[in-house]
XYZ file of C-alpha atoms in Angstrom:
68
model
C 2.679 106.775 19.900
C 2.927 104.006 22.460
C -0.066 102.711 24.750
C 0.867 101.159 28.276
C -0.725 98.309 29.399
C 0.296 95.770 32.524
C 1.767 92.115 32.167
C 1.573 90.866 35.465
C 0.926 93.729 37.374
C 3.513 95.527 35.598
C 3.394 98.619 33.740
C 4.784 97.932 29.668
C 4.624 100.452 26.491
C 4.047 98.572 23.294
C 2.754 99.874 19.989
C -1.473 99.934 19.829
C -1.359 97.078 17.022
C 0.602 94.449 19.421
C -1.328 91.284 19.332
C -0.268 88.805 21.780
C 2.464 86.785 20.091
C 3.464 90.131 19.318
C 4.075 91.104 23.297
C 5.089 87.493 24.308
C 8.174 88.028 21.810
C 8.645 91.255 23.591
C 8.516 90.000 26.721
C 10.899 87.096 25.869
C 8.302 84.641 27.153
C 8.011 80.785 25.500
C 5.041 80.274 23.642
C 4.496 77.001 24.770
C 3.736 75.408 28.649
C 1.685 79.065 29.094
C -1.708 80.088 29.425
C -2.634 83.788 28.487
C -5.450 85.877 29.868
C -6.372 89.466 28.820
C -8.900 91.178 30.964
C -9.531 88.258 33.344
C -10.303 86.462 30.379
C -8.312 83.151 28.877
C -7.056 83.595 25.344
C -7.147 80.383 22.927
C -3.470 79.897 22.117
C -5.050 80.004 18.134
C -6.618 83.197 18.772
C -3.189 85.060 20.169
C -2.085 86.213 16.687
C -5.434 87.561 16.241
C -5.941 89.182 19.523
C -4.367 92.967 19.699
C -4.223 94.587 22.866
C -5.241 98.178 24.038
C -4.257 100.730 26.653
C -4.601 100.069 30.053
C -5.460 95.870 28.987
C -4.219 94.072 32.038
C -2.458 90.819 30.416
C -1.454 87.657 33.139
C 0.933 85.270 31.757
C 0.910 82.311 33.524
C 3.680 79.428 33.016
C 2.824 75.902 34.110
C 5.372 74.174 36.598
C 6.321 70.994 37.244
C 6.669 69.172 40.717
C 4.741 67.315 43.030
């Protein structure tokens, strides 16, 4: 059985013991240059293998850019 949550304001179905690496592979997002938050909340990038999700967690990936 799958549980939805949102990644960026969208809707995705993963299995209920993704962690965050986990969806980030799924998502085909780099691991590095990115900051994660799960429920408003920032993730510590050594904590994302330890972190599982659950229905209806809203997940914001944000990438850092470059320019001036």
């Amino acid at each position: 059985m799958m549980i939805t949550i949102l990644v960026n304001e969208k809707a995705i179905e993963i299995n209920p013991d993704f962690n965050i690496l986990q969806l980030l592979d799924k998502i085909n997002s780099p691991q590095d240059g990115i900051a994660v938050a799960v429920n408003h909340t920032i993730i510590s990038k050594h904590l994302w293998s330890a972190t599982s999700l659950s229905a209806n967690d809203e997940v914001l990936v944000i990438q850092a850019t470059q320019g001036g």
